[in-house]
XYZ file of C-alpha atoms in Angstrom:
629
model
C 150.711 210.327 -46.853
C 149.265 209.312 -50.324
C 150.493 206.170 -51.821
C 152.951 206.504 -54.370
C 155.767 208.628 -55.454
C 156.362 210.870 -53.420
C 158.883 214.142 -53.835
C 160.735 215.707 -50.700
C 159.949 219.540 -51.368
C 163.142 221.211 -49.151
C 162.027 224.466 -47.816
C 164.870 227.258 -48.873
C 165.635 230.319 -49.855
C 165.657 228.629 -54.131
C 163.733 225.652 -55.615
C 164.865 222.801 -55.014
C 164.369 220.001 -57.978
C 162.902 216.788 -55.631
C 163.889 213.451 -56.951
C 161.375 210.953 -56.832
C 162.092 207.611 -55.563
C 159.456 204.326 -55.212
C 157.412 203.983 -52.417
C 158.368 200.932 -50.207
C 156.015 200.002 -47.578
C 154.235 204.012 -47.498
C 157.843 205.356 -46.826
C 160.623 207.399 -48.208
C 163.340 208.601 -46.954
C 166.215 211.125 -48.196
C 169.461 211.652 -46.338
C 171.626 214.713 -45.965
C 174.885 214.970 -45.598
C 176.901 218.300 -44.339
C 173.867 219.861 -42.856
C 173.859 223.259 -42.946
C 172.500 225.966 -41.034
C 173.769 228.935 -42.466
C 172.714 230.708 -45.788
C 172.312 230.362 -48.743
C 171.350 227.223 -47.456
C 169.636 226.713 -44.088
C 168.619 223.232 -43.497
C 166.569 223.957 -40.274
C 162.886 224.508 -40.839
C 159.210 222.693 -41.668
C 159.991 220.311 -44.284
C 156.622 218.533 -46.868
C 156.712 215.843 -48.588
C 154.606 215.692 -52.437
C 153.382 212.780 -54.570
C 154.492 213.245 -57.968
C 151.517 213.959 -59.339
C 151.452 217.010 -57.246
C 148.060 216.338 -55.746
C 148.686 215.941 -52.008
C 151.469 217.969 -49.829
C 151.788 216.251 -46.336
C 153.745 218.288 -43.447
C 156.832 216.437 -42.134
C 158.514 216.991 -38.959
C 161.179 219.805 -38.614
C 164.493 219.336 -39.707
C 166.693 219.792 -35.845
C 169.833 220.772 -35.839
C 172.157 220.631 -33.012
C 175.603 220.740 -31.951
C 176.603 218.392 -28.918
C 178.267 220.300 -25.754
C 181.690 221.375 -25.882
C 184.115 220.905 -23.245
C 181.138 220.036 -20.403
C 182.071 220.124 -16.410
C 179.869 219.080 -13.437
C 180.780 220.547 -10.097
C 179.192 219.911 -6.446
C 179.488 222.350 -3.865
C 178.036 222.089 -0.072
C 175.999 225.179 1.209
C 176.684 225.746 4.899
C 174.701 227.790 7.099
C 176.870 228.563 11.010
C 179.442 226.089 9.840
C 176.946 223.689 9.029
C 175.658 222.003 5.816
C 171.859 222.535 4.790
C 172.119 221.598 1.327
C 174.051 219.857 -1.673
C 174.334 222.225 -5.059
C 175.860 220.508 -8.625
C 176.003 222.549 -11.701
C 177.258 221.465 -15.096
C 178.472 224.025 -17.842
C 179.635 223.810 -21.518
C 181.681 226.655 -23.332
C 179.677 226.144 -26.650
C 176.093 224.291 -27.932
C 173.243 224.465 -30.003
C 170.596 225.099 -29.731
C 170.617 226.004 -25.738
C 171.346 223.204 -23.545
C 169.340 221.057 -21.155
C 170.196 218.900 -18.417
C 169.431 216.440 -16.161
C 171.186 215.461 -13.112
C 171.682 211.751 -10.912
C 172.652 210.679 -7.522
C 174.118 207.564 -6.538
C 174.243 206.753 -2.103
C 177.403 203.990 -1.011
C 177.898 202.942 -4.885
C 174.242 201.629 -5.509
C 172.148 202.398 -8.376
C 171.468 205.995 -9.891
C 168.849 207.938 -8.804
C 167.176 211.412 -10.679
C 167.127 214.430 -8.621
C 163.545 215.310 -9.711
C 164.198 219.186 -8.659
C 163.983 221.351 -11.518
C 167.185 222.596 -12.477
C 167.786 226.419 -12.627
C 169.407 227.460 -16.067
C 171.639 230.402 -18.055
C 172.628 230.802 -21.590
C 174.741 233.206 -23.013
C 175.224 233.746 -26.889
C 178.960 233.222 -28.121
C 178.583 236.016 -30.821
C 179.407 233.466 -33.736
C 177.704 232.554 -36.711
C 175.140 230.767 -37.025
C 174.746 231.290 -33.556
C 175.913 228.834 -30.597
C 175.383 229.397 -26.830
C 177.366 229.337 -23.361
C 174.941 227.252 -21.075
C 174.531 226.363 -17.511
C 172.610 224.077 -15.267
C 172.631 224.053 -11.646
C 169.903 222.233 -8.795
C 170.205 222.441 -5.285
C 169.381 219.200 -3.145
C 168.910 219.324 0.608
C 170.788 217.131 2.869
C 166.906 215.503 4.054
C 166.638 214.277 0.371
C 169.613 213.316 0.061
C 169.612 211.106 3.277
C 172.771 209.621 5.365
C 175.535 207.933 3.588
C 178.055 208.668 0.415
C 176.732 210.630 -2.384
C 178.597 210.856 -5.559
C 176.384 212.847 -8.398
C 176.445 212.735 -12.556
C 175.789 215.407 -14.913
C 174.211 215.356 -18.826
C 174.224 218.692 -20.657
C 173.221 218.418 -23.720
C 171.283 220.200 -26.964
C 167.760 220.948 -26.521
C 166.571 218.760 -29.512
C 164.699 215.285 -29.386
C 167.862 213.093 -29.711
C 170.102 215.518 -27.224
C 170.043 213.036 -24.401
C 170.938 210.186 -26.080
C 173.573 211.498 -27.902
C 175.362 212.362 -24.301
C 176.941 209.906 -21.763
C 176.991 212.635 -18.691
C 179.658 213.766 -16.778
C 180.450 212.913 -13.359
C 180.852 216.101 -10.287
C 184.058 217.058 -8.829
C 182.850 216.003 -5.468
C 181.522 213.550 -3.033
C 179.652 214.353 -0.011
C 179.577 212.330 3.032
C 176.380 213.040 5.787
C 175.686 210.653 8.844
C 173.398 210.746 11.423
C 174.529 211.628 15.117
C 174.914 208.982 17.539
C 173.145 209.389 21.042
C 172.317 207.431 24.208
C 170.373 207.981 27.594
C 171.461 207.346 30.998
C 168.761 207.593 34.536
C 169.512 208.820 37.758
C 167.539 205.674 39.323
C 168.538 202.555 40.045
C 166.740 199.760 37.598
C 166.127 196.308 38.947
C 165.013 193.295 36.765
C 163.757 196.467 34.713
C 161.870 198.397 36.979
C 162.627 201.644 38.390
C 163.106 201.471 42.819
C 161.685 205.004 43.292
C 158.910 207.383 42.572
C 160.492 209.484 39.727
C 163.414 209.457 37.666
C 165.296 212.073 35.514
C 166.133 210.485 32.230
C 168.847 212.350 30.006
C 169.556 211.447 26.077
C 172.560 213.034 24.804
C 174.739 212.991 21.784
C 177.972 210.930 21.656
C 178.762 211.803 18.112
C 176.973 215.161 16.587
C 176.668 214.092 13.290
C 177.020 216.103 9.987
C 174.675 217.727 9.350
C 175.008 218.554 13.404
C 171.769 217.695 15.230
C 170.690 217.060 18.864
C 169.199 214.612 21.373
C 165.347 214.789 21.883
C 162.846 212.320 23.855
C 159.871 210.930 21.711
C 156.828 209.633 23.147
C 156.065 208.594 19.517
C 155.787 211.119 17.603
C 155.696 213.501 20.287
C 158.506 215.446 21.389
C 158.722 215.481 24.957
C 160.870 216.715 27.757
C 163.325 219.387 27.614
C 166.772 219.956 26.145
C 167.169 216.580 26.565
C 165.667 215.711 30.062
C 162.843 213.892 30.868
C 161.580 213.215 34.237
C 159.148 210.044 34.588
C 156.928 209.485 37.547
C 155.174 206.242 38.895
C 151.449 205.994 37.204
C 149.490 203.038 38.304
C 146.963 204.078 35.056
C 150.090 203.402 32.720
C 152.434 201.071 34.525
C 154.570 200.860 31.382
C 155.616 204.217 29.434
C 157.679 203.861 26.284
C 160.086 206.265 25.122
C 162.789 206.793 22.331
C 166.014 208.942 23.102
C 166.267 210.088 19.411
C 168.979 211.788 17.272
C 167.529 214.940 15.580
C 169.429 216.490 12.574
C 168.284 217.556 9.236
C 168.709 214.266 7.873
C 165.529 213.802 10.338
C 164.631 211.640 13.152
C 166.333 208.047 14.097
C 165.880 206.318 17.237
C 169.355 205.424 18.911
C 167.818 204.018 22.359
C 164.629 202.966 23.961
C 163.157 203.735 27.308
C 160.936 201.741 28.784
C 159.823 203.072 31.955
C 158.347 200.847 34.442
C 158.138 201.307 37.915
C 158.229 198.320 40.502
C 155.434 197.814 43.272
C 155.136 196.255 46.556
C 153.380 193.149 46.299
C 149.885 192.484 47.307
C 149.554 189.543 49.174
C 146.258 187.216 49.707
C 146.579 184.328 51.922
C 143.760 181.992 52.584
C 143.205 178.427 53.867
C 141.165 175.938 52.888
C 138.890 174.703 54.815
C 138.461 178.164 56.106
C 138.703 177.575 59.713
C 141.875 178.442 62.438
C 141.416 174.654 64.263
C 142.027 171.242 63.595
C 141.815 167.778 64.801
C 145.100 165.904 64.741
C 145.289 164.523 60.765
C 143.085 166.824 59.255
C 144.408 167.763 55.509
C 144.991 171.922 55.068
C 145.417 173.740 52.275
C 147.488 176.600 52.127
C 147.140 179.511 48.981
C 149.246 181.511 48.450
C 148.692 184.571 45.965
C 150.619 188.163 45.111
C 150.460 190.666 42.802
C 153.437 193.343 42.106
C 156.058 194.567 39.546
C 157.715 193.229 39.415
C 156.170 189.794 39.791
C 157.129 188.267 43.291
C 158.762 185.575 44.539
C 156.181 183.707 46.843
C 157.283 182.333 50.176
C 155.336 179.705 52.813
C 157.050 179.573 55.927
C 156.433 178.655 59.766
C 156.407 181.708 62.048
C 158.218 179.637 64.652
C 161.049 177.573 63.025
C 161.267 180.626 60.160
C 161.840 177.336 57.711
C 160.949 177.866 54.158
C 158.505 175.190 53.237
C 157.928 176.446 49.649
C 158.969 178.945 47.111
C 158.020 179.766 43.603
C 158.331 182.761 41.380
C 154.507 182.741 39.724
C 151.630 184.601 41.123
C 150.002 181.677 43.181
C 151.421 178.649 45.381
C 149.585 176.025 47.112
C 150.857 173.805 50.116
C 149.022 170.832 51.328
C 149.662 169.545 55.051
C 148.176 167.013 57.396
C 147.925 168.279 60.056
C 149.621 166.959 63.672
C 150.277 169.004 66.871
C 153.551 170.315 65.638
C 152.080 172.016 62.733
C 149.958 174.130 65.130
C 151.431 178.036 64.611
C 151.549 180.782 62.479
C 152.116 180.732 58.865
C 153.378 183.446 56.686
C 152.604 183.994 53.375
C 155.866 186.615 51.785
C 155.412 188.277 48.636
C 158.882 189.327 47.970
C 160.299 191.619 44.742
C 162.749 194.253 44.486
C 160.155 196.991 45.681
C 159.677 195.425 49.165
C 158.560 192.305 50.544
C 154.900 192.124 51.786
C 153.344 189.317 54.422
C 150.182 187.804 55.500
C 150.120 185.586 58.352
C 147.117 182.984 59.542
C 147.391 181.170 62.811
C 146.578 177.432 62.560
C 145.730 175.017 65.663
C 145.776 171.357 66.099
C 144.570 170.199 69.314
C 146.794 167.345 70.999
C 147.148 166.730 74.462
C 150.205 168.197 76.302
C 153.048 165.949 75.873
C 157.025 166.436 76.710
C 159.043 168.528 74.054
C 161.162 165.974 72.370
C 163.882 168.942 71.674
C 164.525 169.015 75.178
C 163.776 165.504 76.344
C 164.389 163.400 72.899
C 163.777 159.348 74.774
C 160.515 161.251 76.246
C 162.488 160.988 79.665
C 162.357 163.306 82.480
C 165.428 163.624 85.145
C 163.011 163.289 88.033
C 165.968 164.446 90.599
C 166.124 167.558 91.661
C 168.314 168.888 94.075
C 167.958 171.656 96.137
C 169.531 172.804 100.131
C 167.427 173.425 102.900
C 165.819 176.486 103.411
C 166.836 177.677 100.289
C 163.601 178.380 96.910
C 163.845 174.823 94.683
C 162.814 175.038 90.847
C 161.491 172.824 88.576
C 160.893 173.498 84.851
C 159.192 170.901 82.647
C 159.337 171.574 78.703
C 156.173 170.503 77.133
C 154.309 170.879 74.124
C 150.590 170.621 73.148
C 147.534 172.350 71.814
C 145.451 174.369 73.205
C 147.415 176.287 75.920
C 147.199 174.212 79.124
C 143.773 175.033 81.413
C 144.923 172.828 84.959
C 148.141 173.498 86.243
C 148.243 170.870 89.601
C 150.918 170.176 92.044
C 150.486 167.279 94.993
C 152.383 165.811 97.323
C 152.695 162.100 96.485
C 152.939 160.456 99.909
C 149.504 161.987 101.308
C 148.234 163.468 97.970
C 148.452 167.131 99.259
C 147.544 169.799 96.662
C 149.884 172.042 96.938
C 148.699 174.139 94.326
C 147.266 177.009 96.278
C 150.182 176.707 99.125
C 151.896 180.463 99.601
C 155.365 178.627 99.288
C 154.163 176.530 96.146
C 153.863 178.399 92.693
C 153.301 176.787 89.253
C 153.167 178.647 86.141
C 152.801 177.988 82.466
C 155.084 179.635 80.470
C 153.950 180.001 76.650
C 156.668 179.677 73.816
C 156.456 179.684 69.899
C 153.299 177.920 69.302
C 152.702 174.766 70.583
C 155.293 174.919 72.608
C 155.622 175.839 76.696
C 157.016 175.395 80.088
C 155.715 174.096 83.533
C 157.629 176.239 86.088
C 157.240 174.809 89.851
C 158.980 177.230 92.818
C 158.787 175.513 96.391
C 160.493 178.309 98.356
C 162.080 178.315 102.118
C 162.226 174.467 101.898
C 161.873 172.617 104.998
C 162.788 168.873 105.922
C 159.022 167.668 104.745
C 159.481 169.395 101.306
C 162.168 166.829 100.415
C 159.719 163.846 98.817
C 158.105 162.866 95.809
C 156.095 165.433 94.005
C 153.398 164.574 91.065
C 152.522 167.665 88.472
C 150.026 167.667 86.329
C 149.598 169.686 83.144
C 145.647 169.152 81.016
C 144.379 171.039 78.713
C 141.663 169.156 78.184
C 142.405 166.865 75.103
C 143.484 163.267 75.521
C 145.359 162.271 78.765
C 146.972 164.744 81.403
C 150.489 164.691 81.548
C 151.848 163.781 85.298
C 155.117 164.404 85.956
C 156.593 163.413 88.854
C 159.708 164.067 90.475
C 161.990 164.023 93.725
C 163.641 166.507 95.797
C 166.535 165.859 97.271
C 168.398 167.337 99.882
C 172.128 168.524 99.704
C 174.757 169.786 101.671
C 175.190 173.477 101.962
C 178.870 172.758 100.935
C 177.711 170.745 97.958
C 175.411 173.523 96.649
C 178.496 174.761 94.881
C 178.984 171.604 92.863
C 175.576 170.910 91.603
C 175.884 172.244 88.470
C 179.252 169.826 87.827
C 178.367 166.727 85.765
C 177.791 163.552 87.122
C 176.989 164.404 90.283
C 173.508 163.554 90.102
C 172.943 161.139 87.861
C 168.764 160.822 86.713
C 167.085 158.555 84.630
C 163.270 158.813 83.623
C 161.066 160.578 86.085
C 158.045 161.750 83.373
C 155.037 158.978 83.751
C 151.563 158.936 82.033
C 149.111 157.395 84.307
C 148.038 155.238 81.093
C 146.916 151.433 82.048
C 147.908 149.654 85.290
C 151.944 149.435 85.097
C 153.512 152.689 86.362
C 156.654 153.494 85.807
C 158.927 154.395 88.770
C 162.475 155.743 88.672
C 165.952 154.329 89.378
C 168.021 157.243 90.639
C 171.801 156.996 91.878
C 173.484 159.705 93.700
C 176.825 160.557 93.796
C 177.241 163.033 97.334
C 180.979 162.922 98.557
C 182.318 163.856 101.778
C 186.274 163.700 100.546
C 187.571 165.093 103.760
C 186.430 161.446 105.455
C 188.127 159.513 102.847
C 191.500 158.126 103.659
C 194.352 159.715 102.538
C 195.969 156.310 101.132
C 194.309 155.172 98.443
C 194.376 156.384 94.916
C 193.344 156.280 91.230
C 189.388 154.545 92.387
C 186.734 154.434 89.421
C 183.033 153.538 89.511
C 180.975 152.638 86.962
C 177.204 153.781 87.555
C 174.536 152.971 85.851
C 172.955 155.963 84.021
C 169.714 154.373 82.426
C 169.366 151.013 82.619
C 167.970 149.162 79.380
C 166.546 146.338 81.478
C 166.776 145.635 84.552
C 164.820 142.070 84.725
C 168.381 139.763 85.060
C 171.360 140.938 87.468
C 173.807 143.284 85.528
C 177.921 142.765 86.887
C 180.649 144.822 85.431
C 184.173 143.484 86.378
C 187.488 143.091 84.400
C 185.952 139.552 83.513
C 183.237 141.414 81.349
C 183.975 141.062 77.196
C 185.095 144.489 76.127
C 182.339 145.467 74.069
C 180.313 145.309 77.565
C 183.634 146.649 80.127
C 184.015 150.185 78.390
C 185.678 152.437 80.694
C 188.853 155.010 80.584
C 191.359 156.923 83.232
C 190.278 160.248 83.598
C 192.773 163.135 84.537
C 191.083 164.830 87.313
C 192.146 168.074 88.206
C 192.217 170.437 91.853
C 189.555 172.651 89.981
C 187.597 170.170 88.950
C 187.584 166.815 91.774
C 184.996 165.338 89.931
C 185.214 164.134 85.783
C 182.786 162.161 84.500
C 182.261 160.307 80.871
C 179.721 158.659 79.482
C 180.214 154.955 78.196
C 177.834 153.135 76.083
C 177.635 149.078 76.467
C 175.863 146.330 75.359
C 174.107 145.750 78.352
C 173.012 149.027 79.705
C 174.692 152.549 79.779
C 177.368 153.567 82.308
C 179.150 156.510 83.836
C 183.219 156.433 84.948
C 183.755 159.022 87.873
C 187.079 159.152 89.629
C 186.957 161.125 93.191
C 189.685 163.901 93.801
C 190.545 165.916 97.160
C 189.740 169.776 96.680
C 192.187 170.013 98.742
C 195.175 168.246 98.448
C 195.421 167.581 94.979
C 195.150 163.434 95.584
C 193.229 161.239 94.282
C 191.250 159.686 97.217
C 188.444 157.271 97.445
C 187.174 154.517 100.296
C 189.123 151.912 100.791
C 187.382 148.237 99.764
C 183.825 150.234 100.411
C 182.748 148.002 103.331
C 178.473 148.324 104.175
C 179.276 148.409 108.080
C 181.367 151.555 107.535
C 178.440 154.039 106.921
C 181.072 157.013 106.382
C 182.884 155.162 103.843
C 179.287 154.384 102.180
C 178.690 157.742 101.696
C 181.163 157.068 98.424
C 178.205 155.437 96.716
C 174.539 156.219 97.776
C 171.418 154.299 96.435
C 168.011 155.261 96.644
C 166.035 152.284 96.160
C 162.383 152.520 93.610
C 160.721 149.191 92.605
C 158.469 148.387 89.601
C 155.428 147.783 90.943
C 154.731 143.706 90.456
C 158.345 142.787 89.631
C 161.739 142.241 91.262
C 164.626 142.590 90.106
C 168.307 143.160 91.194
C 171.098 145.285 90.358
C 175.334 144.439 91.244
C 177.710 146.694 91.585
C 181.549 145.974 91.737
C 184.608 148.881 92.142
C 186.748 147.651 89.452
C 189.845 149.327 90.572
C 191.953 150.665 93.176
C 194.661 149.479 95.329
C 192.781 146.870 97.292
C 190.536 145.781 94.514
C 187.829 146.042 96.956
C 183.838 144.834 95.647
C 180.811 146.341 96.506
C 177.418 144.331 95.342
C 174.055 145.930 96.308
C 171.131 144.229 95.227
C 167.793 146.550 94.641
């Protein structure tokens, strides 16, 4: 544009006369009111502007006119396809407008912010058959439900003129309509059992399925990312040691798309595999000797390790990590097998290694806990005596000897003599002796021994005695045969001989007038260097004895009573027959029938004397009895 005046030249149908106006900052303007479109004077068209001089003509823009959109309506309609929705279509419309309408069309999900559709709208005008002309428009686009996505979509319309200002001059108009669209809901379910997350068996069949179908309606599908897998919903999975862990996604499928509603992760459990070593590597040990035990497993899933002794099935450790280490030193009653569990939900696998610690044979302390013997055994003539001896050691016995003590007969080899070894749980065993048809000579003192070759041999030594045929039925009652220590080590120069008191009553020789008679015996004696007396005088925490209710069934009770001095055993004497108590009179030495009552046999210590009293403490004559030994 020149500088200067300038003259607005108004392109018509008849001059127009410009009016010239000053320049301010290379601008002028001229306004127009009542703008007019129809002849004689038709405002649209190229306008120029002309300095008043006349020597430049510049183009201007063209002179729009419009007329905003009368009475405009947005609608929203779904299109369905079987009952279902595919896609979203709003349309706006206006009864009159110039020049032809345009539009543009927003979304707006749960209330947030607006959002253009970017589809291109589809359009139709129709003339209204005034003058100047107007026009019947219509705007329509079609979204699909993808686009659109889940939630609640509200949409806005603007129809307005087709000129450079059109938009701005229109707020829009908000659709009829909202539509709602969700996503179904869906879940999966296996036939197996799942433990700590692994599967128990080979294969499983898997199903997803829909809980809620959504709208749009969709379906269940199994993803192995973005693979669709399986069929109609099922899936069958099947143990792969190449891919111990499979992951899958039981996925709701609609046109909205894909979203995940539960994961799979398939993992199958295995047995454990065990390793079970000791270190240093070797099966036998000397007595102390340190050991360590290691412990490893592998499996799915991961296993509980377990150490534990074969033979006493204790637990000595447990820990669930792949590895476990137990430390021993080592004596003879660690000798045995160890096992070494791996243990998960699959199964429980085991290892076992067999340990030795050599020790010489010694008695088994849970059969004989004082280490003492009962060296009495009583058997009836002509009948098969046996003698079992518990023992424990390591290795296995190798001499098994049996010899007459008075002339040092080895009896080992005799047809009528048999000893065995028994083996038990590891390191434990028994010494079985048979003498069979016994005979007056077999009733003496026997020693056994038992080697196996490390340290001392055990000798165990022990008496037979002889019993009535009428008192074979009674043996097995208690107290009568009452045993103290009969197991001696040949270990140094002091042996150690027994002190055994019989009871072996003859109640039909008793007298029939004298009642309610107790003993006390002595059961083991503590020590026997100074003379022991038990008599009402005694202090009660020495004198601890009790009446006993005997019965027909039973003629002889006993009970235990400990003392101060030494240990004792109450026995009260009852007919079989009669029902009454009986016992001997004031037991009298010179009456050897009425001695019977109370039977010693006599053993010594070998360089030492010592003495033993007795005394009846009750009964109707208050009779004593003192035997010194």
């Amino acid at each position: 544009m020149i500088l200067g005046v300038l003259f607005l030249i108004f392109c018509c149908s008849r001059t127009v006369h410009p009016t010239c106006s000053p320049l301010k900052e290379g601008k002028s303007t001229l306004t127009i009111n009542s703008m007019s479109r129809a002849d004689p004077f038709n405002m649209e068209g190229n306008w120029t502007c002309q300095s008043c001089r006349g020597d430049s003509v510049t183009a201007c823009n063209k002179l729009e006119a419009y007329s905003l959109a009368k009475n405009p309506t947005c609608t929203v309609s779904e299109n369905t396809e079987s009952g279902d929705i595919k896609s979203v279509h709003i349309s706006c419309s206006t009864s009159k407008v110039y020049p032809k309408a345009k539009c543009r069309f927003y979304r707006r999900k749960n209330g947030g912010n607006p959002v253009q559709i970017r589809t291109t709208p589809s359009y139709s005008h129709t003339e209204t058959g005034e003058t100047p002309v107007y026009y019947r428009s219509e705007c329509s686009v079609t979204v699909s439900v993808k686009e659109l996505g889940e939630g609640t979509h509200s949409f806005r319309g603007y129809i307005y003129p087709d000129v450079t200002v059109g938009l701005s001059k229109v707020k829009g108009t908000p659709a009829d309509n909202i539509v709602n669209l969700s996503f179904p809901q869906a879940s999966h379910s296996c036939l197996s059992q799942i433990v700590q997350g692994y599967f128990q068996d080979d294969s499983t069949t898997c199903t997803c399925s829909l809980s809620y179908d959504g709208y749009p309606k969709g379906t269940a599908q199994w993803y192995k990312g973005d693979q669709r897998v399986g069929s109609s919903g099922t899936l069958v999975v099947s143990r792969d040691r190449s891919c111990p862990e499979q992951t899958f996604t039981c996925e709701a499928v609609s046109d909205l798309g894909r979203r995940v509603r539960s994961t799979l992760i398939a993992k199958f459990s295995y047995a454990p595999n065990v390793t079970f070593t000791v270190e240093p590597a070797h099966t036998q040990f000397s007595n102390g000797s340190k050991l360590e035990l290691k412990c490893s497993g592998q499996g799915k899933p991961d296993p509980t390790l377990i150490l534990t002794k074969k033979e006493t099935n204790a637990n000595l450790t447990n820990v669930q990590t792949t590895e476990l280490t137990h430390t021993l030193y080592l004596d003879c009653m660690d000798t045995g097998v160890y096992v070494c569990a791996g243990q998960n939900s699959k199964a429980t696998t085991t290892q076992e290694i067999s340990i030795g610690v050599s020790c010489p044979q010694q008695p088994n302390p849970l059969f004989y806990p004082t280490n003492k013997v009962d060296p009495s055994i009583q058997a009836i003539m002509g009948d098969t005596a046996h003698i079992d001896l518990e023992i424990y050691g390591y290795p296995e016995p190798t001499i098994l000897a049996l010899h007459r003590l008075s002339d040092d007969t080895d009896l080992t080899s005799s047809p009528r003599h048999s000893v065995t070894y028994t083996a038990r749980a590891a390191p434990f065993g028994a010494v079985n002796v048979t003498i069979s048809d016994l005979v007056e000579a077999d009733f003496t003192v026997y020693t056994l021994t038992v080697d196996n070759g490390v340290g001392e041999a055990l000798e165990y030594i022990f008496y037979l005695n002889q019993v009535d045929a009428n008192d074979g039925d009674r043996l097995n009652i208690a107290a009568i045969v009452i045993g103290v220590i009969a197991l001696v080590i040949f270990a140094g120069l002091i042996v150690v001989i027994i002190v055994l008191w019989k009871k072996n009553r003859d109640v039909e020789t008793y007298p029939q007038n004298h009642q309610n008679c107790d003993y006390l015996v002595p059961l083991e004696l503590s020590t026997i260097e100074d003379p022991i007396f038990v008599s009402a005088s005694v202090p009660p925490t020495q004198r601890q004895y009790a009446t006993i209710q005997a019965t027909t069934d039973n003629p002889y009770v006993s009970t235990s009573y400990a003392t101060e001095t030494a240990q004792y055993e109450t026995i009260k004497d009852m007919a079989s027959t009669s029902g009454t108590h009986n016992c001997t009179s004031p037991l009298d030495v010179e009456s050897p029938e009425f001695y019977r009552g109370l039977e010693p046999n006599i053993s010594t210590i070998r360089n030492h004397t010592s003495s033993v009293h007795y005394r009846n403490i009750s009964g109707q004559h208050g009779g004593i009895l003192e035997t010194a030994l």
